[in-house]
Amino acid sequence: MILALDVGTSSARASVYGADGSRTNGVEHRAPYEPWTTPDGGVEHDPARLLEATAACVDAVLPRAGEIRAVGLSTFWHGLLGFDARDRPVTPVYMWADTRSAGAVDTLRSRLDEREVHARTGCHLHSSYWPAKLCWLATRAERPAVERWGSIGELLALEWFGEGATSISMASATGLFNQEGVRWDRPMLEAVGHPVAVNPEGKLFAIARRRGWHVEHWSRSPGAPRHLLPLARASAPERGAVR
């Protein structure tokens, strides 16, 4: 049997499918939740609540599911979550509908060619995506001690598998990923702050050394999928934002 998990904007859901793709009737569970909203356009989720809801869905279906041979997981796109040095969440999940970074969009448009950005990343300069959110967060008076930025999917991976990594699919929705080159986009990383090169290939390593970027080499745990991308890391001088 295959366990399918979907962590959406308004609920987490679990259902079970057979090897032929047919859905198992009656073996499903939904855990609803609602985001917080603020008068200035903020839309946030509590990451602990999302974890709790997802775990509740798994617990509800497993006794009725039979032997689970595979698990498929999808989560909402564009959500931004800060992690501390111990990989614990220290911010809410800033959702795709959060518009507080609209001013940062205007700033990015004054510095970048949006057509070129869209051609490389597949994303426009918009408050839904990470670049505007990261620039906006960097201007806030109170900054949490963020070491790395990721999403709710990375938190689930950390909690359940002990490794913080994201898929190419999730990375492609950040606005920081070069979809043709299948790598983090260097110009966009520079636009939002000081980049960190993680497991760089030869060309990127040479660029990182020449420009004085921090370089990290992370190993992949045995059995992990091939195309895993580490979380974007905040810089050391300003821990509250990518610089």
Short mmCIF file of N, CA, C and O in Angstrom, two decimals, residues 1-3 16-17 24 27 58 60-70:
data_model
loop_
_atom_site.label_atom_id
_atom_site.label_comp_id
_atom_site.label_asym_id
_atom_site.label_seq_id
_atom_site.Cartn_x
_atom_site.Cartn_y
_atom_site.Cartn_z
N MET A 1 0.84 -1.19 0.00
CA MET A 1 0.00 0.00 0.00
C MET A 1 0.88 1.25 0.00
O MET A 1 2.01 1.24 0.48
N ILE A 2 0.32 2.35 -0.52
CA ILE A 2 1.04 3.61 -0.62
C ILE A 2 0.30 4.66 0.22
O ILE A 2 -0.90 4.87 0.05
N LEU A 3 1.02 5.29 1.13
CA LEU A 3 0.45 6.34 1.96
C LEU A 3 0.72 7.69 1.29
O LEU A 3 1.87 8.03 0.99
N VAL A 16 -4.81 6.37 1.38
CA VAL A 16 -4.04 5.18 1.06
C VAL A 16 -4.45 4.67 -0.32
O VAL A 16 -5.64 4.67 -0.68
N TYR A 17 -3.44 4.23 -1.09
CA TYR A 17 -3.67 3.74 -2.45
C TYR A 17 -3.01 2.37 -2.62
O TYR A 17 -2.00 2.06 -1.98
N THR A 24 -8.00 3.48 -1.63
CA THR A 24 -8.65 2.59 -0.68
C THR A 24 -9.76 3.36 0.03
O THR A 24 -9.49 4.27 0.81
N VAL A 27 -10.20 4.76 4.05
CA VAL A 27 -8.92 4.88 4.77
C VAL A 27 -8.33 6.25 4.44
O VAL A 27 -7.49 6.41 3.53
N VAL A 58 -1.40 10.69 9.88
CA VAL A 58 -0.69 9.42 9.77
C VAL A 58 -1.20 8.44 10.81
O VAL A 58 -1.49 7.27 10.51
N ALA A 60 -4.01 8.31 12.23
CA ALA A 60 -5.41 7.93 12.02
C ALA A 60 -5.55 6.84 10.95
O ALA A 60 -6.45 6.00 11.04
N VAL A 61 -4.69 6.86 9.92
CA VAL A 61 -4.87 5.91 8.82
C VAL A 61 -4.03 4.64 8.96
O VAL A 61 -4.40 3.59 8.41
N LEU A 62 -2.91 4.69 9.66
CA LEU A 62 -2.02 3.53 9.71
C LEU A 62 -2.69 2.26 10.23
O LEU A 62 -2.48 1.18 9.67
N PRO A 63 -3.51 2.33 11.29
CA PRO A 63 -4.12 1.09 11.77
C PRO A 63 -5.04 0.41 10.76
O PRO A 63 -5.31 -0.79 10.86
N ARG A 64 -5.51 1.17 9.76
CA ARG A 64 -6.43 0.61 8.77
C ARG A 64 -5.78 0.42 7.41
O ARG A 64 -6.43 0.02 6.45
N ALA A 65 -4.48 0.69 7.31
CA ALA A 65 -3.86 0.77 6.00
C ALA A 65 -3.21 -0.53 5.53
O ALA A 65 -2.95 -0.68 4.33
N GLY A 66 -2.92 -1.44 6.39
CA GLY A 66 -2.15 -2.61 5.98
C GLY A 66 -0.68 -2.25 5.90
O GLY A 66 -0.22 -1.25 6.47
N GLU A 67 0.09 -3.04 5.16
CA GLU A 67 1.53 -2.80 5.06
C GLU A 67 1.82 -1.65 4.10
O GLU A 67 1.45 -1.69 2.92
N ILE A 68 2.48 -0.61 4.61
CA ILE A 68 2.84 0.54 3.79
C ILE A 68 4.21 0.29 3.17
O ILE A 68 5.20 0.08 3.86
N ARG A 69 4.26 0.32 1.84
CA ARG A 69 5.51 0.07 1.12
C ARG A 69 6.16 1.35 0.60
O ARG A 69 7.33 1.35 0.24
N ALA A 70 5.38 2.43 0.54
CA ALA A 70 5.92 3.70 0.04
C ALA A 70 5.08 4.85 0.59
O ALA A 70 3.92 4.67 0.96
#
